[in-house]
Amino acid sequence: MLFKPTFWLKSVLDINEKFLRENGVTALVLDLDNTLSMHGNPAAEEGVTEWLDEMRRLGIRMRVVSNNTNKRVAPLAAKLGLPFTANGAKPLTFGITRAMKAMGADKSETLVVGDQIFTDVMGGNFKGVRTVLVEPFHLEKTWTFRLKRKAESLVFHRDYSKLEIK
Ligand SMILES: [Mg+2]
């Protein structure tokens, strides 16, 4: 099932030592917008910097793969100290593949983490890697995003009604 994530968590902050150990995960392919930061926000969401430090302490390899442009991704990735691939073209797999190669990570120890079914989850599933779907930090109000979310909720019965739309 291409649309189905392996795990469904509230936020990246829920990825902790226990979760990683239990699932044999040592490498994370991280989405950027709405996963580590609000869309377009130059700073990371609260708690993300500390979470990244904890992941590093645990020896977890990490790399950002974003579909957004270099202009958006580079400054924030630099701030977070994360190597990255911009224009990642998820759900195509080449960005994820490149990230895994760079980390020297194989499929069994990698997780693709993101907030969107049609890019992050599908990309991971195409690649044959386990995925974590997180709830987006911020729900965009543009019609394209709304349409995508609507489609996601139809496909996956995802309930956004409890989330605040700013
Ligand atoms: Mg995203």
CSV table of N, CA and C and ligand atoms in Angstrom, one decimal:
chain,number,residue,atom,x,y,z
A,1,MET,N,0.9,-1.2,0.0
A,1,MET,CA,0.0,0.0,0.0
A,1,MET,C,0.9,1.2,0.0
A,2,LEU,N,0.9,1.9,-1.1
A,2,LEU,CA,1.8,3.0,-1.3
A,2,LEU,C,1.6,4.3,-0.4
A,3,PHE,N,0.3,4.4,0.0
A,3,PHE,CA,-0.1,5.6,0.8
A,3,PHE,C,0.1,5.4,2.3
A,4,LYS,N,0.4,4.2,2.6
A,4,LYS,CA,0.4,3.9,4.1
A,4,LYS,C,1.8,4.0,4.7
A,5,PRO,N,1.8,4.9,5.8
A,5,PRO,CA,3.1,4.9,6.5
A,5,PRO,C,3.3,3.7,7.4
A,6,THR,N,4.5,3.5,7.7
A,6,THR,CA,4.8,2.4,8.7
A,6,THR,C,4.4,2.8,10.1
A,7,PHE,N,4.7,4.1,10.4
A,7,PHE,CA,4.4,4.6,11.7
A,7,PHE,C,3.7,6.0,11.5
A,8,TRP,N,2.9,6.3,12.5
A,8,TRP,CA,2.2,7.6,12.4
A,8,TRP,C,2.4,8.2,13.8
A,9,LEU,N,3.2,9.3,13.8
A,9,LEU,CA,3.5,10.0,15.1
A,9,LEU,C,3.0,11.4,15.0
A,10,LYS,N,2.9,12.0,16.2
A,10,LYS,CA,2.4,13.4,16.3
A,10,LYS,C,3.5,14.3,15.7
A,11,SER,N,4.7,14.1,16.0
A,11,SER,CA,5.8,15.0,15.6
A,11,SER,C,7.2,14.2,15.6
A,12,VAL,N,8.1,14.8,14.9
A,12,VAL,CA,9.5,14.2,15.0
A,12,VAL,C,10.0,14.1,16.4
A,13,LEU,N,9.5,15.0,17.2
A,13,LEU,CA,10.0,15.0,18.6
A,13,LEU,C,9.6,13.7,19.4
A,14,ASP,N,8.6,12.9,18.8
A,14,ASP,CA,8.2,11.6,19.3
A,14,ASP,C,9.2,10.5,18.9
A,15,ILE,N,10.1,10.8,18.0
A,15,ILE,CA,11.1,9.8,17.7
A,15,ILE,C,12.2,9.9,18.7
A,16,ASN,N,12.2,8.9,19.6
A,16,ASN,CA,13.2,8.9,20.7
A,16,ASN,C,14.0,7.6,20.7
A,17,GLU,N,14.9,7.5,21.7
A,17,GLU,CA,15.9,6.4,21.8
A,17,GLU,C,15.2,5.1,21.7
A,18,LYS,N,14.1,5.0,22.5
A,18,LYS,CA,13.4,3.7,22.6
A,18,LYS,C,12.8,3.3,21.3
A,19,PHE,N,12.2,4.2,20.6
A,19,PHE,CA,11.6,4.0,19.3
A,19,PHE,C,12.6,3.5,18.3
A,20,LEU,N,13.8,4.2,18.3
A,20,LEU,CA,14.8,3.9,17.3
A,20,LEU,C,15.4,2.5,17.6
A,21,ARG,N,15.7,2.3,18.9
A,21,ARG,CA,16.3,1.0,19.3
A,21,ARG,C,15.3,-0.2,18.9
A,22,GLU,N,14.1,0.0,19.3
A,22,GLU,CA,13.1,-1.1,19.0
A,22,GLU,C,12.9,-1.4,17.6
A,23,ASN,N,13.2,-0.4,16.7
A,23,ASN,CA,13.0,-0.6,15.3
A,23,ASN,C,14.3,-0.7,14.5
A,24,GLY,N,15.4,-0.7,15.2
A,24,GLY,CA,16.7,-0.9,14.5
A,24,GLY,C,17.0,0.3,13.6
A,25,VAL,N,16.6,1.5,13.9
A,25,VAL,CA,16.8,2.6,13.0
A,25,VAL,C,18.1,3.4,13.4
A,26,THR,N,19.0,3.6,12.4
A,26,THR,CA,20.2,4.4,12.7
A,26,THR,C,20.3,5.6,11.8
A,27,ALA,N,19.4,5.8,10.8
A,27,ALA,CA,19.5,6.8,9.8
A,27,ALA,C,18.1,7.4,9.5
A,28,LEU,N,18.0,8.7,9.5
A,28,LEU,CA,16.8,9.4,9.2
A,28,LEU,C,16.9,10.3,8.0
A,29,VAL,N,15.9,10.1,7.0
A,29,VAL,CA,15.8,11.0,5.9
A,29,VAL,C,14.7,11.9,6.3
A,30,LEU,N,15.0,13.2,6.5
A,30,LEU,CA,14.0,14.1,7.1
A,30,LEU,C,13.5,15.1,6.1
A,31,ASP,N,12.2,15.2,6.1
A,31,ASP,CA,11.5,16.3,5.3
A,31,ASP,C,11.8,17.6,6.1
A,32,LEU,N,11.6,18.7,5.4
A,32,LEU,CA,11.9,20.0,6.1
A,32,LEU,C,10.6,20.7,6.5
A,33,ASP,N,9.9,21.2,5.4
A,33,ASP,CA,8.7,22.0,5.7
A,33,ASP,C,7.6,21.2,6.4
A,34,ASN,N,7.2,21.8,7.5
A,34,ASN,CA,6.1,21.2,8.3
A,34,ASN,C,6.5,19.9,9.1
A,35,THR,N,7.8,19.6,8.9
A,35,THR,CA,8.3,18.4,9.7
A,35,THR,C,9.3,18.9,10.7
A,36,LEU,N,10.2,19.8,10.2
A,36,LEU,CA,11.2,20.4,11.2
A,36,LEU,C,10.9,21.9,11.4
A,37,SER,N,10.1,22.5,10.5
A,37,SER,CA,9.9,23.9,10.5
A,37,SER,C,8.5,24.2,9.9
A,38,MET,N,7.9,25.2,10.3
A,38,MET,CA,6.7,25.6,9.6
A,38,MET,C,7.1,26.0,8.1
A,39,HIS,N,6.2,25.8,7.2
A,39,HIS,CA,6.4,26.1,5.8
A,39,HIS,C,6.9,27.6,5.7
A,40,GLY,N,8.0,27.8,5.1
A,40,GLY,CA,8.5,29.2,4.9
A,40,GLY,C,9.1,29.9,6.1
A,41,ASN,N,9.1,29.2,7.2
A,41,ASN,CA,9.6,29.8,8.4
A,41,ASN,C,11.2,29.7,8.4
A,42,PRO,N,11.9,30.7,8.7
A,42,PRO,CA,13.4,30.6,8.7
A,42,PRO,C,13.9,29.9,9.9
A,43,ALA,N,13.1,29.6,10.9
A,43,ALA,CA,13.6,28.9,12.1
A,43,ALA,C,13.0,27.6,12.2
A,44,ALA,N,13.6,26.7,13.0
A,44,ALA,CA,13.0,25.4,13.3
A,44,ALA,C,11.9,25.6,14.3
A,45,GLU,N,11.0,24.6,14.4
A,45,GLU,CA,10.0,24.6,15.4
A,45,GLU,C,10.6,24.4,16.8
A,46,GLU,N,9.8,24.8,17.8
A,46,GLU,CA,10.3,24.6,19.1
A,46,GLU,C,10.6,23.2,19.5
A,47,GLY,N,11.8,23.0,20.0
A,47,GLY,CA,12.2,21.6,20.5
A,47,GLY,C,13.0,20.9,19.4
A,48,VAL,N,13.0,21.4,18.2
A,48,VAL,CA,13.6,20.6,17.1
A,48,VAL,C,15.1,20.6,17.2
A,49,THR,N,15.7,21.8,17.6
A,49,THR,CA,17.2,21.9,17.8
A,49,THR,C,17.6,20.9,18.8
A,50,GLU,N,16.9,20.9,19.9
A,50,GLU,CA,17.3,20.0,21.0
A,50,GLU,C,17.1,18.5,20.6
A,51,TRP,N,16.1,18.3,19.9
A,51,TRP,CA,15.8,16.9,19.4
A,51,TRP,C,17.0,16.5,18.5
A,52,LEU,N,17.4,17.4,17.6
A,52,LEU,CA,18.5,17.0,16.7
A,52,LEU,C,19.8,16.7,17.5
A,53,ASP,N,20.0,17.5,18.5
A,53,ASP,CA,21.2,17.2,19.4
A,53,ASP,C,21.1,15.9,20.0
A,54,GLU,N,19.9,15.5,20.5
A,54,GLU,CA,19.7,14.2,21.1
A,54,GLU,C,19.9,13.1,20.0
A,55,MET,N,19.5,13.3,18.8
A,55,MET,CA,19.7,12.3,17.8
A,55,MET,C,21.2,12.1,17.5
A,56,ARG,N,21.9,13.2,17.5
A,56,ARG,CA,23.3,13.2,17.3
A,56,ARG,C,24.0,12.4,18.4
A,57,ARG,N,23.6,12.7,19.6
A,57,ARG,CA,24.2,12.0,20.8
A,57,ARG,C,24.0,10.5,20.7
A,58,LEU,N,22.9,10.1,20.1
A,58,LEU,CA,22.6,8.7,19.9
A,58,LEU,C,23.3,8.1,18.7
A,59,GLY,N,24.0,9.0,18.0
A,59,GLY,CA,24.7,8.5,16.8
A,59,GLY,C,23.8,8.2,15.6
A,60,ILE,N,22.7,8.9,15.5
A,60,ILE,CA,21.8,8.7,14.4
A,60,ILE,C,22.2,9.6,13.3
A,61,ARG,N,22.4,9.0,12.1
A,61,ARG,CA,22.7,9.8,10.9
A,61,ARG,C,21.5,10.4,10.4
A,62,MET,N,21.6,11.7,9.9
A,62,MET,CA,20.4,12.4,9.4
A,62,MET,C,20.8,13.2,8.2
A,63,ARG,N,19.8,13.3,7.3
A,63,ARG,CA,19.9,14.2,6.1
A,63,ARG,C,18.5,14.7,5.7
A,64,VAL,N,18.5,15.9,5.3
A,64,VAL,CA,17.2,16.5,4.9
A,64,VAL,C,17.1,16.2,3.4
A,65,VAL,N,15.9,15.8,3.0
A,65,VAL,CA,15.5,15.7,1.6
A,65,VAL,C,14.2,16.5,1.4
A,66,SER,N,14.3,17.6,0.8
A,66,SER,CA,13.1,18.5,0.7
A,66,SER,C,12.8,18.7,-0.8
A,67,ASN,N,11.5,18.8,-1.1
A,67,ASN,CA,11.1,19.1,-2.4
A,67,ASN,C,11.2,20.6,-2.7
A,68,ASN,N,11.4,21.4,-1.7
A,68,ASN,CA,11.5,22.8,-1.8
A,68,ASN,C,12.9,23.2,-2.5
A,69,THR,N,13.0,24.5,-2.8
A,69,THR,CA,14.2,25.0,-3.5
A,69,THR,C,15.4,25.1,-2.6
A,70,ASN,N,16.5,25.2,-3.2
A,70,ASN,CA,17.8,25.4,-2.5
A,70,ASN,C,17.7,26.7,-1.7
A,71,LYS,N,17.1,27.7,-2.3
A,71,LYS,CA,17.0,29.0,-1.6
A,71,LYS,C,16.3,28.9,-0.2
A,72,ARG,N,15.3,28.0,-0.2
A,72,ARG,CA,14.5,27.8,1.0
A,72,ARG,C,15.3,26.9,2.0
A,73,VAL,N,15.8,25.8,1.4
A,73,VAL,CA,16.3,24.7,2.2
A,73,VAL,C,17.7,25.0,2.8
A,74,ALA,N,18.6,25.6,2.0
A,74,ALA,CA,20.0,25.8,2.4
A,74,ALA,C,20.2,26.6,3.7
A,75,PRO,N,19.5,27.7,3.9
A,75,PRO,CA,19.8,28.5,5.1
A,75,PRO,C,19.3,27.8,6.4
A,76,LEU,N,18.2,27.1,6.3
A,76,LEU,CA,17.7,26.5,7.5
A,76,LEU,C,18.5,25.2,7.8
A,77,ALA,N,18.8,24.5,6.8
A,77,ALA,CA,19.6,23.3,7.0
A,77,ALA,C,21.0,23.6,7.6
A,78,ALA,N,21.5,24.7,7.1
A,78,ALA,CA,22.8,25.2,7.7
A,78,ALA,C,22.6,25.6,9.1
A,79,LYS,N,21.5,26.2,9.4
A,79,LYS,CA,21.3,26.6,10.8
A,79,LYS,C,21.1,25.4,11.7
A,80,LEU,N,20.5,24.3,11.2
A,80,LEU,CA,20.3,23.1,11.9
A,80,LEU,C,21.5,22.2,11.9
A,81,GLY,N,22.5,22.5,11.0
A,81,GLY,CA,23.7,21.7,10.9
A,81,GLY,C,23.4,20.4,10.2
A,82,LEU,N,22.5,20.4,9.3
A,82,LEU,CA,22.1,19.2,8.6
A,82,LEU,C,22.5,19.2,7.1
A,83,PRO,N,23.1,18.2,6.6
A,83,PRO,CA,23.3,18.1,5.1
A,83,PRO,C,22.0,17.9,4.5
A,84,PHE,N,21.9,18.3,3.2
A,84,PHE,CA,20.5,18.3,2.6
A,84,PHE,C,20.6,18.1,1.1
A,85,THR,N,19.4,17.6,0.6
A,85,THR,CA,19.2,17.6,-0.8
A,85,THR,C,17.9,18.5,-1.0
A,86,ALA,N,18.0,19.5,-1.8
A,86,ALA,CA,16.9,20.3,-2.2
A,86,ALA,C,16.3,19.8,-3.5
A,87,ASN,N,15.1,20.3,-3.9
A,87,ASN,CA,14.5,19.8,-5.2
A,87,ASN,C,14.5,18.3,-5.2
A,88,GLY,N,14.1,17.7,-4.1
A,88,GLY,CA,14.2,16.3,-3.9
A,88,GLY,C,13.2,15.5,-4.7
A,89,ALA,N,12.2,16.1,-5.3
A,89,ALA,CA,11.2,15.5,-6.2
A,89,ALA,C,10.6,14.2,-5.6
A,90,LYS,N,10.4,14.2,-4.3
A,90,LYS,CA,9.6,13.1,-3.7
A,90,LYS,C,8.2,13.2,-4.3
A,91,PRO,N,7.5,12.1,-4.7
A,91,PRO,CA,7.8,10.7,-4.3
A,91,PRO,C,8.8,10.0,-5.2
A,92,LEU,N,9.4,10.7,-6.1
A,92,LEU,CA,10.5,10.0,-6.8
A,92,LEU,C,11.6,9.7,-5.8
A,93,THR,N,12.4,8.7,-6.1
A,93,THR,CA,13.3,8.2,-5.0
A,93,THR,C,14.7,8.7,-5.1
A,94,PHE,N,15.1,9.4,-6.1
A,94,PHE,CA,16.5,9.7,-6.3
A,94,PHE,C,17.1,10.5,-5.1
A,95,GLY,N,16.3,11.4,-4.6
A,95,GLY,CA,16.8,12.3,-3.5
A,95,GLY,C,17.0,11.4,-2.2
A,96,ILE,N,16.0,10.5,-2.0
A,96,ILE,CA,16.1,9.6,-0.8
A,96,ILE,C,17.3,8.7,-1.0
A,97,THR,N,17.5,8.2,-2.2
A,97,THR,CA,18.6,7.3,-2.6
A,97,THR,C,19.9,8.0,-2.3
A,98,ARG,N,20.0,9.2,-2.8
A,98,ARG,CA,21.2,10.0,-2.6
A,98,ARG,C,21.6,10.2,-1.1
A,99,ALA,N,20.5,10.5,-0.4
A,99,ALA,CA,20.7,10.7,1.1
A,99,ALA,C,21.2,9.5,1.8
A,100,MET,N,20.6,8.3,1.4
A,100,MET,CA,21.0,7.1,2.0
A,100,MET,C,22.4,6.7,1.7
A,101,LYS,N,22.8,7.0,0.4
A,101,LYS,CA,24.2,6.7,0.0
A,101,LYS,C,25.1,7.6,0.8
A,102,ALA,N,24.8,8.9,0.9
A,102,ALA,CA,25.6,9.8,1.6
A,102,ALA,C,25.8,9.4,3.1
A,103,MET,N,24.8,8.8,3.7
A,103,MET,CA,24.8,8.4,5.1
A,103,MET,C,25.4,7.0,5.2
A,104,GLY,N,25.6,6.3,4.1
A,104,GLY,CA,26.0,4.9,4.1
A,104,GLY,C,25.0,4.0,4.8
A,105,ALA,N,23.7,4.3,4.6
A,105,ALA,CA,22.6,3.6,5.3
A,105,ALA,C,21.9,2.7,4.4
A,106,ASP,N,21.6,1.5,4.8
A,106,ASP,CA,20.8,0.6,4.0
A,106,ASP,C,19.3,0.7,4.4
A,107,LYS,N,18.5,0.0,3.6
A,107,LYS,CA,17.0,0.2,3.7
A,107,LYS,C,16.5,-0.2,5.1
A,108,SER,N,17.1,-1.3,5.7
A,108,SER,CA,16.6,-1.8,6.9
A,108,SER,C,16.8,-0.9,8.1
A,109,GLU,N,17.8,0.0,8.0
A,109,GLU,CA,18.1,0.8,9.2
A,109,GLU,C,17.7,2.3,9.0
A,110,THR,N,16.9,2.5,7.9
A,110,THR,CA,16.6,3.9,7.5
A,110,THR,C,15.1,4.2,7.7
A,111,LEU,N,14.8,5.4,8.1
A,111,LEU,CA,13.4,5.8,8.1
A,111,LEU,C,13.2,7.1,7.3
A,112,VAL,N,12.2,7.2,6.5
A,112,VAL,CA,11.9,8.4,5.8
A,112,VAL,C,10.8,9.1,6.7
A,113,VAL,N,11.0,10.3,7.1
A,113,VAL,CA,10.1,11.1,8.0
A,113,VAL,C,9.6,12.3,7.3
A,114,GLY,N,8.3,12.4,7.3
A,114,GLY,CA,7.7,13.6,6.7
A,114,GLY,C,6.2,13.8,7.0
A,115,ASP,N,5.6,14.9,6.6
A,115,ASP,CA,4.2,15.2,6.9
A,115,ASP,C,3.2,14.9,5.8
A,116,GLN,N,3.8,14.5,4.6
A,116,GLN,CA,2.8,14.4,3.5
A,116,GLN,C,2.8,13.0,2.9
A,117,ILE,N,1.6,12.5,2.7
A,117,ILE,CA,1.5,11.1,2.2
A,117,ILE,C,2.0,11.0,0.8
A,118,PHE,N,1.6,12.0,-0.1
A,118,PHE,CA,1.9,11.8,-1.5
A,118,PHE,C,3.3,12.2,-1.9
A,119,THR,N,4.1,12.7,-1.0
A,119,THR,CA,5.5,12.9,-1.3
A,119,THR,C,6.4,12.0,-0.4
A,120,ASP,N,6.3,12.3,0.9
A,120,ASP,CA,7.2,11.6,1.9
A,120,ASP,C,7.0,10.1,2.0
A,121,VAL,N,5.7,9.8,2.3
A,121,VAL,CA,5.3,8.4,2.5
A,121,VAL,C,5.5,7.6,1.2
A,122,MET,N,4.9,8.2,0.2
A,122,MET,CA,5.0,7.4,-1.1
A,122,MET,C,6.5,7.3,-1.5
A,123,GLY,N,7.3,8.3,-1.3
A,123,GLY,CA,8.7,8.2,-1.7
A,123,GLY,C,9.4,7.1,-1.0
A,124,GLY,N,9.1,7.0,0.3
A,124,GLY,CA,9.7,6.0,1.2
A,124,GLY,C,9.2,4.6,0.7
A,125,ASN,N,8.0,4.5,0.5
A,125,ASN,CA,7.4,3.2,0.0
A,125,ASN,C,7.9,2.8,-1.3
A,126,PHE,N,8.0,3.7,-2.2
A,126,PHE,CA,8.6,3.4,-3.5
A,126,PHE,C,10.1,2.8,-3.4
A,127,LYS,N,10.8,3.5,-2.4
A,127,LYS,CA,12.2,3.1,-2.2
A,127,LYS,C,12.3,1.7,-1.4
A,128,GLY,N,11.2,1.4,-0.7
A,128,GLY,CA,11.2,0.2,0.1
A,128,GLY,C,11.8,0.4,1.5
A,129,VAL,N,11.6,1.6,2.0
A,129,VAL,CA,12.1,2.0,3.3
A,129,VAL,C,10.9,2.3,4.2
A,130,ARG,N,11.0,2.0,5.4
A,130,ARG,CA,10.0,2.3,6.4
A,130,ARG,C,9.8,3.9,6.5
A,131,THR,N,8.5,4.2,6.8
A,131,THR,CA,8.2,5.7,6.8
A,131,THR,C,7.5,6.1,8.1
A,132,VAL,N,7.7,7.3,8.5
A,132,VAL,CA,7.0,7.9,9.6
A,132,VAL,C,6.2,9.1,9.1
A,133,LEU,N,4.9,9.1,9.2
A,133,LEU,CA,4.1,10.3,8.9
A,133,LEU,C,3.9,11.0,10.2
A,134,VAL,N,4.2,12.3,10.1
A,134,VAL,CA,4.0,13.2,11.3
A,134,VAL,C,2.9,14.2,10.9
A,135,GLU,N,2.3,14.7,11.9
A,135,GLU,CA,1.3,15.8,11.7
A,135,GLU,C,2.0,17.1,11.3
A,136,PRO,N,1.5,17.7,10.3
A,136,PRO,CA,2.2,19.0,9.9
A,136,PRO,C,2.1,20.0,11.0
A,137,PHE,N,3.2,20.8,11.1
A,137,PHE,CA,3.2,21.9,12.1
A,137,PHE,C,2.2,23.0,11.8
A,138,HIS,N,1.9,23.1,10.5
A,138,HIS,CA,1.1,24.2,10.1
A,138,HIS,C,0.3,23.8,8.8
A,139,LEU,N,-0.9,24.0,8.8
A,139,LEU,CA,-1.7,23.7,7.7
A,139,LEU,C,-1.8,24.9,6.7
A,140,GLU,N,-1.3,24.7,5.5
A,140,GLU,CA,-1.3,25.8,4.6
A,140,GLU,C,-2.8,26.1,4.1
A,141,LYS,N,-3.0,27.3,3.8
A,141,LYS,CA,-4.3,27.7,3.4
A,141,LYS,C,-4.5,27.9,1.9
A,142,THR,N,-3.4,27.7,1.2
A,142,THR,CA,-3.6,27.8,-0.3
A,142,THR,C,-4.4,26.7,-0.8
A,143,TRP,N,-5.0,26.9,-2.0
A,143,TRP,CA,-6.0,25.9,-2.5
A,143,TRP,C,-5.3,24.6,-2.9
A,144,THR,N,-4.0,24.7,-3.3
A,144,THR,CA,-3.3,23.5,-3.7
A,144,THR,C,-3.1,22.6,-2.5
A,145,PHE,N,-2.7,23.2,-1.4
A,145,PHE,CA,-2.4,22.5,-0.2
A,145,PHE,C,-3.7,21.9,0.4
A,146,ARG,N,-4.8,22.7,0.3
A,146,ARG,CA,-6.1,22.3,0.8
A,146,ARG,C,-6.6,21.1,0.0
A,147,LEU,N,-6.4,21.2,-1.3
A,147,LEU,CA,-6.8,20.1,-2.2
A,147,LEU,C,-6.0,18.8,-1.8
A,148,LYS,N,-4.7,19.0,-1.6
A,148,LYS,CA,-3.8,17.8,-1.3
A,148,LYS,C,-4.3,17.2,0.0
A,149,ARG,N,-4.5,18.1,1.0
A,149,ARG,CA,-5.0,17.6,2.3
A,149,ARG,C,-6.3,16.9,2.2
A,150,LYS,N,-7.2,17.4,1.4
A,150,LYS,CA,-8.5,16.8,1.2
A,150,LYS,C,-8.3,15.4,0.6
A,151,ALA,N,-7.5,15.3,-0.4
A,151,ALA,CA,-7.2,14.0,-1.0
A,151,ALA,C,-6.6,13.1,0.0
A,152,GLU,N,-5.7,13.6,0.8
A,152,GLU,CA,-5.1,12.8,1.8
A,152,GLU,C,-6.1,12.2,2.8
A,153,SER,N,-7.0,13.1,3.2
A,153,SER,CA,-8.0,12.7,4.2
A,153,SER,C,-9.0,11.7,3.6
A,154,LEU,N,-9.2,11.8,2.4
A,154,LEU,CA,-10.1,10.9,1.7
A,154,LEU,C,-9.4,9.5,1.6
A,155,VAL,N,-8.2,9.6,1.2
A,155,VAL,CA,-7.4,8.3,1.0
A,155,VAL,C,-7.2,7.6,2.4
A,156,PHE,N,-6.8,8.4,3.3
A,156,PHE,CA,-6.3,7.9,4.6
A,156,PHE,C,-7.1,8.2,5.8
A,157,HIS,N,-8.3,8.8,5.6
A,157,HIS,CA,-9.1,9.2,6.7
A,157,HIS,C,-8.4,9.9,7.8
A,158,ARG,N,-7.5,10.8,7.3
A,158,ARG,CA,-6.8,11.6,8.3
A,158,ARG,C,-7.6,12.7,8.8
A,159,ASP,N,-7.6,12.9,10.1
A,159,ASP,CA,-8.5,13.9,10.7
A,159,ASP,C,-7.7,15.1,11.1
A,160,TYR,N,-8.0,16.2,10.3
A,160,TYR,CA,-7.3,17.5,10.5
A,160,TYR,C,-8.2,18.4,11.4
A,161,SER,N,-9.4,17.9,11.7
A,161,SER,CA,-10.3,18.8,12.3
A,161,SER,C,-9.8,19.3,13.7
A,162,LYS,N,-9.0,18.5,14.3
A,162,LYS,CA,-8.5,18.9,15.7
A,162,LYS,C,-7.3,19.9,15.6
A,163,LEU,N,-6.8,20.0,14.4
A,163,LEU,CA,-5.6,20.9,14.3
A,163,LEU,C,-6.0,22.3,14.0
A,164,GLU,N,-5.3,23.2,14.6
A,164,GLU,CA,-5.6,24.6,14.4
A,164,GLU,C,-5.1,25.1,13.0
A,165,ILE,N,-5.9,25.8,12.3
A,165,ILE,CA,-5.5,26.4,11.1
A,165,ILE,C,-5.2,27.9,11.3
A,166,LYS,N,-4.0,28.3,11.1
A,166,LYS,CA,-3.6,29.7,11.4
A,166,LYS,C,-3.7,30.5,10.1
B,1,MG,MG,6.6,18.7,4.4
